């Protein structure tokens, strides 16, 4: 059995292998559709930001020397508002009324906020509190200079980035095309969600969770429905699935008499590179490729499927998208209760994690094995228990994946 890291290396080495062309070309999308996509261009600031010395308070633009001694009374000689600056020059003893976002008039070097002033007459104001020089304003170019790189290719476009792109005038943004991922559930016991299962049936949940994981990873899911545990049905669906960038089949990869997925993979000439991982849950995870299609057979138990997707499929999608970070985000926590190790397999177990006193604390959550979605939904993390003899003790450091 392969350790998880080795399995991931194999997936990545296929993705990196030379005969594969650049799978995910860049495509332009309207700015509004670009959030959470992977940026494929370096974006430069098209102007200084802010583009002028800008007030960041409502108040009065003054000369610092006039507000050192307070209270002082200054003569108001003009008004500068957002979108309409003032052409006055602020001389000693004078000031200019100013609003947030307005250009600082010539001569002024400080903005006293209105809360620290008292209007004496329509043309004069008393400064009640001294200010620091340059207070209440942002100098031209303080955030970025024209021509500065503000975003780099490979970045997942977040909310702040979206605002930055808008500010930089990018109405169209180059992002990675989404890999198209075919999803097939397998099993004679499965019925669709709107159906009522007979006594020996269950509802298909994997198609939903896998598609959601695919979307969350930044790819486009296409569900091909449920294949029954017979060669004809599996052949028909898997043949269709092999036309996509990635094919994910859930279930049918264990040792049971009706686990036929690997047989059909072999019939189609899928080159399988591993079919067992030293991971609990998720041992019978299958990975191979066929032409330019990456092929996964994930174990059918809902939590096994999720974990295997997270460890192997998600990093592949990130790589194909040319995202700057491909590895799952792993954090450290202190164990609040001992956790038993398995010498054969690394385990990923639902856990409860909390943040307290500057660090994470974790303990395994109650669950009844790899089909227990109830237990998983009450947990907020997956703790990674290394494969070795013995026990992780209370107070030991353990790694975990945070779940939303
Ligand atoms: P298998 O890997 O096909 O042996 O399935 C392992 C377990 O996962 C069995 O209890 C299945 O009923 C269950 N299972 C398989 N596919 C799904 C699915 N799409 N949704 C929910 N449970 C599933
Ligand atoms: Mg099955």
Short mmCIF file of C-alpha atoms and ligand atoms in Angstrom, two decimals:
data_model
loop_
_atom_site.label_atom_id
_atom_site.label_comp_id
_atom_site.label_asym_id
_atom_site.label_seq_id
_atom_site.Cartn_x
_atom_site.Cartn_y
_atom_site.Cartn_z
CA UNK A 1 0.00 0.00 0.00
CA UNK A 2 1.24 3.46 -0.89
CA UNK A 3 1.52 6.22 1.68
CA UNK A 4 -0.71 9.22 0.94
CA UNK A 5 2.25 11.46 -0.02
CA UNK A 6 3.50 8.90 -2.52
CA UNK A 7 0.05 8.61 -4.10
CA UNK A 8 -0.12 12.37 -4.43
CA UNK A 9 3.34 12.44 -6.00
CA UNK A 10 2.18 9.94 -8.61
CA UNK A 11 -0.91 11.99 -9.46
CA UNK A 12 1.21 15.11 -9.78
CA UNK A 13 3.95 13.46 -11.80
CA UNK A 14 1.39 12.32 -14.39
CA UNK A 15 0.02 15.86 -14.50
CA UNK A 16 3.52 17.28 -14.94
CA UNK A 17 4.67 14.72 -17.49
CA UNK A 18 5.91 16.25 -20.69
CA UNK A 19 3.59 14.68 -23.21
CA UNK A 20 0.66 16.50 -21.65
CA UNK A 21 0.04 19.88 -23.22
CA UNK A 22 -1.00 22.85 -21.13
CA UNK A 23 -4.45 21.51 -20.27
CA UNK A 24 -6.15 24.59 -18.94
CA UNK A 25 -5.68 27.54 -21.25
CA UNK A 26 -6.54 31.03 -20.10
CA UNK A 27 -9.89 32.49 -21.10
CA UNK A 28 -11.24 36.00 -20.69
CA UNK A 29 -14.26 36.43 -18.40
CA UNK A 30 -16.21 39.56 -17.45
CA UNK A 31 -14.95 41.06 -14.20
CA UNK A 32 -18.18 40.15 -12.37
CA UNK A 33 -17.61 36.44 -13.10
CA UNK A 34 -13.96 36.38 -12.11
CA UNK A 35 -14.23 35.98 -8.33
CA UNK A 36 -12.80 32.67 -7.05
CA UNK A 37 -11.30 31.91 -10.48
CA UNK A 38 -7.54 31.50 -10.94
CA UNK A 39 -5.96 34.62 -12.41
CA UNK A 40 -3.79 34.04 -15.46
CA UNK A 41 -2.19 37.43 -15.96
CA UNK A 42 -0.10 39.80 -13.88
CA UNK A 43 -2.19 42.87 -13.23
CA UNK A 44 -0.53 46.29 -13.07
CA UNK A 45 -1.94 49.39 -11.46
CA UNK A 46 -2.95 51.71 -14.30
CA UNK A 47 -2.57 54.80 -12.10
CA UNK A 48 -1.20 55.86 -8.75
CA UNK A 49 -3.52 54.75 -5.96
CA UNK A 50 -4.86 56.96 -4.63
CA UNK A 51 -4.47 59.08 -7.76
CA UNK A 52 -4.17 62.32 -5.74
CA UNK A 53 -3.46 63.32 -2.14
CA UNK A 54 -6.80 62.33 -0.65
CA UNK A 55 -8.71 63.23 2.49
CA UNK A 56 -9.75 60.18 4.52
CA UNK A 57 -11.78 62.23 7.00
CA UNK A 58 -14.53 64.80 6.74
CA UNK A 59 -13.16 68.01 8.23
CA UNK A 60 -10.81 70.85 7.40
CA UNK A 61 -7.64 70.83 5.34
CA UNK A 62 -5.10 72.94 7.26
CA UNK A 63 -1.43 73.73 7.53
CA UNK A 64 0.03 71.66 10.34
CA UNK A 65 1.78 74.71 11.81
CA UNK A 66 -1.68 76.29 12.38
CA UNK A 67 -2.94 73.47 14.61
CA UNK A 68 0.08 73.00 16.85
CA UNK A 69 -1.23 75.61 19.28
CA UNK A 70 -4.90 75.07 20.09
CA UNK A 71 -7.54 76.29 20.18
CA UNK A 72 -6.94 78.28 17.04
CA UNK A 73 -9.46 79.93 14.75
CA UNK A 74 -8.94 79.59 10.99
CA UNK A 75 -10.66 81.26 8.07
CA UNK A 76 -12.49 78.96 5.67
CA UNK A 77 -11.55 79.85 2.09
CA UNK A 78 -13.15 77.08 0.09
CA UNK A 79 -14.60 73.59 -0.14
CA UNK A 80 -13.12 70.40 -1.60
CA UNK A 81 -15.55 67.53 -2.10
CA UNK A 82 -15.23 64.05 -3.57
CA UNK A 83 -15.32 64.45 -7.33
CA UNK A 84 -14.78 68.22 -7.22
CA UNK A 85 -11.54 69.48 -5.70
CA UNK A 86 -10.83 73.09 -4.84
CA UNK A 87 -8.32 75.32 -6.61
CA UNK A 88 -7.58 77.40 -3.50
CA UNK A 89 -4.17 77.49 -1.88
CA UNK A 90 -4.29 77.22 1.90
CA UNK A 91 -2.09 79.95 3.38
CA UNK A 92 -1.23 80.46 7.06
CA UNK A 93 -4.33 81.09 9.14
CA UNK A 94 -6.62 79.67 6.47
CA UNK A 95 -8.28 76.31 5.89
CA UNK A 96 -10.47 74.55 3.36
CA UNK A 97 -13.54 72.51 4.22
CA UNK A 98 -12.98 68.97 2.93
CA UNK A 99 -14.89 65.68 2.62
CA UNK A 100 -13.68 62.09 2.63
CA UNK A 101 -12.37 61.14 -0.82
CA UNK A 102 -11.73 64.75 -1.88
CA UNK A 103 -8.37 66.02 -3.17
CA UNK A 104 -6.22 67.92 -0.68
CA UNK A 105 -5.91 71.56 -1.77
CA UNK A 106 -2.49 73.12 -2.32
CA UNK A 107 -0.76 74.39 0.78
CA UNK A 108 -2.52 72.02 3.19
CA UNK A 109 -0.74 69.06 4.76
CA UNK A 110 -3.16 67.87 7.44
CA UNK A 111 -6.89 67.16 7.72
CA UNK A 112 -8.49 67.88 11.09
CA UNK A 113 -11.61 65.80 11.49
CA UNK A 114 -14.85 67.69 11.89
CA UNK A 115 -15.46 66.11 15.32
CA UNK A 116 -12.42 68.02 16.60
CA UNK A 117 -13.67 71.41 15.41
CA UNK A 118 -16.36 73.92 16.22
CA UNK A 119 -17.92 76.17 13.60
CA UNK A 120 -17.65 79.78 14.73
CA UNK A 121 -19.26 81.44 11.70
CA UNK A 122 -19.97 80.54 8.06
CA UNK A 123 -16.37 81.53 7.24
CA UNK A 124 -14.42 80.49 10.32
CA UNK A 125 -13.81 77.40 12.41
CA UNK A 126 -12.17 76.75 15.76
CA UNK A 127 -9.73 73.83 15.94
CA UNK A 128 -10.19 72.13 19.30
CA UNK A 129 -7.66 69.33 19.12
CA UNK A 130 -4.22 69.25 17.63
CA UNK A 131 -3.44 66.79 14.84
CA UNK A 132 -0.30 65.08 13.59
CA UNK A 133 1.24 66.28 10.35
CA UNK A 134 -0.19 64.25 7.44
CA UNK A 135 -3.04 63.02 9.61
CA UNK A 136 -6.43 62.49 7.96
CA UNK A 137 -5.05 62.02 4.47
CA UNK A 138 -3.46 59.49 2.17
CA UNK A 139 -0.70 60.67 -0.15
CA UNK A 140 -0.88 60.01 -3.87
CA UNK A 141 0.49 56.53 -4.66
CA UNK A 142 0.57 55.45 -0.98
CA UNK A 143 -1.22 52.16 -1.79
CA UNK A 144 0.33 51.49 -5.20
CA UNK A 145 2.26 53.34 -7.89
CA UNK A 146 1.27 53.34 -11.53
CA UNK A 147 2.88 50.27 -13.13
CA UNK A 148 3.21 48.35 -9.84
CA UNK A 149 2.17 44.68 -10.05
CA UNK A 150 -0.88 44.50 -7.82
CA UNK A 151 -1.90 40.88 -8.55
CA UNK A 152 0.11 37.97 -9.87
CA UNK A 153 -0.87 35.15 -12.19
CA UNK A 154 -1.88 32.01 -10.26
CA UNK A 155 -3.77 33.78 -7.54
CA UNK A 156 -7.29 32.70 -6.65
CA UNK A 157 -9.27 35.91 -7.04
CA UNK A 158 -10.65 36.87 -3.64
CA UNK A 159 -12.99 39.67 -2.67
CA UNK A 160 -10.28 42.27 -2.16
CA UNK A 161 -8.72 41.24 -5.47
CA UNK A 162 -12.06 41.70 -7.22
CA UNK A 163 -12.23 45.24 -5.90
CA UNK A 164 -8.63 45.85 -6.96
CA UNK A 165 -9.35 44.57 -10.47
CA UNK A 166 -12.34 46.90 -10.70
CA UNK A 167 -10.22 49.80 -9.46
CA UNK A 168 -7.56 49.01 -12.04
CA UNK A 169 -10.11 49.15 -14.85
CA UNK A 170 -10.07 45.43 -15.69
CA UNK A 171 -13.53 44.90 -17.15
CA UNK A 172 -12.31 41.59 -18.58
CA UNK A 173 -9.96 39.27 -16.72
CA UNK A 174 -7.86 36.33 -17.98
CA UNK A 175 -8.53 33.25 -15.83
CA UNK A 176 -7.93 29.51 -16.21
CA UNK A 177 -10.59 27.60 -18.05
CA UNK A 178 -12.30 25.27 -15.59
CA UNK A 179 -11.43 21.58 -15.98
CA UNK A 180 -14.58 19.61 -16.78
CA UNK A 181 -15.11 16.77 -14.34
CA UNK A 182 -17.49 13.88 -15.03
CA UNK A 183 -19.01 12.31 -11.92
CA UNK A 184 -20.50 8.80 -11.86
CA UNK A 185 -22.04 7.14 -8.81
CA UNK A 186 -22.21 3.36 -8.86
CA UNK A 187 -24.31 0.83 -6.99
CA UNK A 188 -27.39 -1.34 -7.35
CA UNK A 189 -28.52 -0.08 -3.94
CA UNK A 190 -28.67 3.58 -4.92
CA UNK A 191 -31.81 5.58 -5.62
CA UNK A 192 -32.09 9.26 -6.47
CA UNK A 193 -32.70 11.82 -3.78
CA UNK A 194 -36.36 12.40 -4.67
CA UNK A 195 -37.10 8.67 -4.53
CA UNK A 196 -38.12 6.57 -1.53
CA UNK A 197 -35.55 3.86 -0.87
CA UNK A 198 -36.88 0.31 -0.48
CA UNK A 199 -35.66 -1.59 2.60
CA UNK A 200 -32.34 -2.57 1.00
CA UNK A 201 -31.70 0.70 -0.79
CA UNK A 202 -30.11 4.06 0.11
CA UNK A 203 -30.13 7.48 -1.52
CA UNK A 204 -27.23 8.61 -3.69
CA UNK A 205 -25.39 11.29 -1.75
CA UNK A 206 -21.92 11.04 -3.30
CA UNK A 207 -22.92 12.63 -6.61
CA UNK A 208 -23.90 15.75 -4.68
CA UNK A 209 -20.91 15.93 -2.39
CA UNK A 210 -18.43 15.21 -5.19
CA UNK A 211 -19.98 17.83 -7.48
CA UNK A 212 -19.84 20.35 -4.65
CA UNK A 213 -16.19 19.52 -3.99
CA UNK A 214 -15.45 19.86 -7.71
CA UNK A 215 -17.04 23.29 -7.82
CA UNK A 216 -15.35 24.38 -4.65
CA UNK A 217 -12.00 23.35 -6.13
CA UNK A 218 -12.68 25.63 -9.09
CA UNK A 219 -13.71 23.06 -11.71
CA UNK A 220 -16.97 22.32 -13.51
CA UNK A 221 -18.85 19.15 -12.51
CA UNK A 222 -20.97 17.18 -14.98
CA UNK A 223 -22.94 14.40 -13.36
CA UNK A 224 -23.50 11.30 -15.45
CA UNK A 225 -25.93 9.75 -12.96
CA UNK A 226 -25.90 6.34 -11.36
CA UNK A 227 -24.31 3.31 -13.02
CA UNK A 228 -25.61 -0.06 -11.86
CA UNK A 229 -23.17 -2.75 -10.78
CA UNK A 230 -23.07 -4.50 -14.16
CA UNK A 231 -20.54 -4.31 -16.96
CA UNK A 232 -22.93 -2.93 -19.61
CA UNK A 233 -24.06 0.03 -17.54
CA UNK A 234 -20.57 0.79 -16.24
CA UNK A 235 -19.12 0.60 -19.76
CA UNK A 236 -21.74 2.97 -21.14
CA UNK A 237 -21.20 5.60 -18.44
CA UNK A 238 -17.42 5.27 -18.13
CA UNK A 239 -17.06 5.54 -21.93
CA UNK A 240 -18.85 8.90 -21.75
CA UNK A 241 -16.84 9.96 -18.73
CA UNK A 242 -13.53 9.39 -20.52
CA UNK A 243 -14.29 12.38 -22.78
CA UNK A 244 -13.78 14.84 -19.91
CA UNK A 245 -10.66 16.33 -18.34
CA UNK A 246 -11.22 14.26 -15.21
CA UNK A 247 -13.47 11.28 -14.55
CA UNK A 248 -14.51 10.43 -10.99
CA UNK A 249 -16.35 7.18 -10.31
CA UNK A 250 -17.50 6.57 -6.75
CA UNK A 251 -18.01 3.09 -5.37
CA UNK A 252 -17.34 -0.27 -6.97
CA UNK A 253 -13.59 -0.26 -6.32
CA UNK A 254 -13.38 -2.55 -3.27
CA UNK A 255 -12.92 -6.32 -3.22
CA UNK A 256 -16.60 -7.30 -3.49
CA UNK A 257 -17.98 -9.55 -6.17
CA UNK A 258 -19.85 -6.63 -7.76
CA UNK A 259 -17.00 -4.12 -7.59
CA UNK A 260 -16.44 -3.99 -11.35
CA UNK A 261 -15.11 -0.50 -11.93
CA UNK A 262 -11.43 -1.47 -12.24
CA UNK A 263 -12.34 -4.23 -14.66
CA UNK A 264 -14.06 -1.71 -16.92
CA UNK A 265 -11.18 0.74 -16.56
CA UNK A 266 -8.90 -2.06 -17.78
CA UNK A 267 -11.18 -2.85 -20.73
CA UNK A 268 -10.94 0.76 -21.87
CA UNK A 269 -7.16 0.74 -21.49
CA UNK A 270 -7.02 3.10 -18.52
CA UNK A 271 -3.48 2.93 -17.21
CA UNK A 272 -3.98 2.46 -13.48
CA UNK A 273 -1.03 3.69 -11.40
CA UNK A 274 -2.33 2.80 -7.97
CA UNK A 275 -5.42 1.23 -6.49
CA UNK A 276 -4.62 1.11 -2.79
CA UNK A 277 -3.52 3.87 -0.46
CA UNK A 278 -2.46 3.45 3.15
CA UNK A 279 -5.21 5.74 4.28
CA UNK A 280 -8.18 5.27 6.60
CA UNK A 281 -10.81 5.81 5.33
CA UNK A 282 -10.17 5.68 1.61
CA UNK A 283 -7.97 2.62 1.17
CA UNK A 284 -9.29 1.43 -2.23
CA UNK A 285 -8.60 4.73 -4.01
CA UNK A 286 -7.81 4.19 -7.70
CA UNK A 287 -5.91 6.57 -9.94
CA UNK A 288 -5.01 6.25 -13.59
CA UNK A 289 -5.13 8.04 -16.89
CA UNK A 290 -6.49 7.45 -20.34
CA UNK A 291 -5.32 9.70 -23.14
CA UNK A 292 -5.55 13.16 -21.65
CA UNK A 293 -8.18 12.19 -19.08
CA UNK A 294 -7.31 11.69 -15.43
CA UNK A 295 -9.32 8.84 -13.96
CA UNK A 296 -10.24 8.29 -10.32
CA UNK A 297 -12.15 5.49 -8.68
CA UNK A 298 -13.04 6.64 -5.18
CA UNK A 299 -14.33 4.28 -2.49
CA UNK A 300 -18.11 4.55 -2.14
CA UNK A 301 -18.50 5.29 1.53
CA UNK A 302 -19.39 8.97 1.73
CA UNK A 303 -16.57 10.03 4.03
CA UNK A 304 -14.00 7.92 2.18
CA UNK A 305 -15.06 9.61 -1.05
CA UNK A 306 -14.72 13.08 0.46
CA UNK A 307 -11.36 12.43 2.03
CA UNK A 308 -9.92 10.80 -1.10
CA UNK A 309 -11.16 13.69 -3.21
CA UNK A 310 -9.55 16.15 -0.86
CA UNK A 311 -6.21 14.39 -0.77
CA UNK A 312 -5.82 13.53 -4.49
CA UNK A 313 -8.38 15.15 -6.78
CA UNK A 314 -8.39 18.64 -5.37
CA UNK A 315 -4.60 19.13 -5.63
CA UNK A 316 -4.73 17.88 -9.23
CA UNK A 317 -7.46 20.40 -10.08
CA UNK A 318 -5.40 23.18 -8.49
CA UNK A 319 -2.40 22.12 -10.55
CA UNK A 320 -4.39 22.03 -13.81
CA UNK A 321 -5.73 25.48 -13.00
CA UNK A 322 -2.15 26.70 -12.50
CA UNK A 323 -3.09 27.89 -9.03
CA UNK A 324 -0.13 29.04 -6.93
CA UNK A 325 -1.04 26.68 -4.08
CA UNK A 326 -1.93 23.06 -4.86
CA UNK A 327 -1.40 21.21 -1.58
CA UNK A 328 -4.22 20.81 0.95
CA UNK A 329 -3.95 23.39 3.72
CA UNK A 330 -2.72 21.54 6.80
CA UNK A 331 -2.65 23.17 10.23
CA UNK A 332 -1.18 22.19 13.60
CA UNK A 333 -3.11 21.72 16.83
CA UNK A 334 -2.50 20.44 20.33
CA UNK A 335 -4.32 17.24 21.18
CA UNK A 336 -6.87 17.52 23.97
CA UNK A 337 -7.33 13.76 24.30
CA UNK A 338 -5.19 10.79 23.25
CA UNK A 339 -5.72 9.29 19.78
CA UNK A 340 -4.78 5.77 18.82
CA UNK A 341 -2.58 5.26 15.74
CA UNK A 342 -2.84 2.49 13.17
CA UNK A 343 0.59 1.07 12.23
CA UNK A 344 -0.67 0.21 8.72
CA UNK A 345 -2.54 3.30 7.61
CA UNK A 346 -2.60 7.02 8.22
CA UNK A 347 -6.06 8.00 9.40
CA UNK A 348 -8.17 11.07 8.70
CA UNK A 349 -10.77 11.19 11.41
CA UNK A 350 -13.58 13.69 12.03
CA UNK A 351 -12.51 15.97 14.84
CA UNK A 352 -13.53 18.99 16.83
CA UNK A 353 -11.09 21.84 16.73
CA UNK A 354 -11.22 25.15 18.56
CA UNK A 355 -8.98 28.17 18.71
CA UNK A 356 -7.97 29.34 22.16
CA UNK A 357 -5.00 31.19 23.65
CA UNK A 358 -3.35 31.69 20.28
CA UNK A 359 -3.49 28.11 19.07
CA UNK A 360 -5.73 25.29 17.87
CA UNK A 361 -6.84 22.51 20.22
CA UNK A 362 -8.23 19.32 18.78
CA UNK A 363 -9.84 16.02 19.72
CA UNK A 364 -11.43 13.29 17.66
CA UNK A 365 -15.21 13.55 17.33
CA UNK A 366 -17.59 10.65 17.92
CA UNK A 367 -18.32 8.85 14.65
CA UNK A 368 -19.33 5.43 13.52
CA UNK A 369 -17.02 4.90 10.59
CA UNK A 370 -16.69 5.94 6.99
CA UNK A 371 -20.39 6.08 6.17
CA UNK A 372 -21.31 8.24 9.18
CA UNK A 373 -22.26 11.61 7.69
CA UNK A 374 -24.12 12.48 10.89
CA UNK A 375 -20.87 12.23 12.86
CA UNK A 376 -18.97 14.14 10.18
CA UNK A 377 -21.48 16.97 10.03
CA UNK A 378 -21.04 17.49 13.78
CA UNK A 379 -17.28 17.76 13.36
CA UNK A 380 -15.39 20.76 11.99
CA UNK A 381 -12.04 19.24 11.05
CA UNK A 382 -10.30 16.08 9.93
CA UNK A 383 -7.41 15.17 12.17
CA UNK A 384 -4.49 13.36 10.52
CA UNK A 385 -3.26 10.50 12.63
CA UNK A 386 0.06 9.18 11.30
CA UNK A 387 0.58 5.48 10.60
CA UNK A 388 2.76 4.18 13.41
CA UNK A 389 2.41 1.95 16.44
CA UNK A 390 1.11 3.40 19.70
CA UNK A 391 -0.91 6.45 20.57
CA UNK A 392 -0.69 10.19 20.15
CA UNK A 393 -0.82 11.56 23.66
CA UNK A 394 -2.71 14.49 25.08
CA UNK A 395 -0.58 17.59 24.53
CA UNK A 396 1.11 16.17 21.40
CA UNK A 397 0.97 18.20 18.22
CA UNK A 398 -1.31 16.81 15.53
CA UNK A 399 -2.05 18.01 12.03
CA UNK A 400 -5.52 18.65 10.71
CA UNK A 401 -7.55 19.92 7.78
CA UNK A 402 -10.17 22.51 8.59
CA UNK A 403 -13.64 21.87 7.14
CA UNK A 404 -16.12 24.64 6.55
P1 LIG B 1 -18.65 0.42 -2.48
O1 LIG B 1 -17.37 1.23 -2.49
O2 LIG B 1 -19.37 0.43 -3.78
O3 LIG B 1 -18.42 -0.93 -1.95
O4 LIG B 1 -19.59 1.16 -1.46
C1 LIG B 1 -19.24 1.27 -0.10
C2 LIG B 1 -20.39 1.80 0.70
O5 LIG B 1 -20.69 3.10 0.25
C3 LIG B 1 -21.67 1.00 0.55
O6 LIG B 1 -22.32 0.95 1.81
C4 LIG B 1 -22.47 1.82 -0.41
O7 LIG B 1 -23.86 1.63 -0.25
C5 LIG B 1 -22.06 3.23 -0.10
N1 LIG B 1 -22.20 4.07 -1.27
C6 LIG B 1 -21.67 3.80 -2.48
N2 LIG B 1 -21.99 4.76 -3.36
C7 LIG B 1 -22.72 5.67 -2.69
C8 LIG B 1 -23.36 6.90 -3.04
N3 LIG B 1 -23.30 7.37 -4.29
N4 LIG B 1 -24.03 7.57 -2.10
C9 LIG B 1 -24.10 7.09 -0.84
N5 LIG B 1 -23.52 5.95 -0.44
C10 LIG B 1 -22.85 5.24 -1.34
MG1 LIG B 2 -20.95 -0.53 -4.61
#
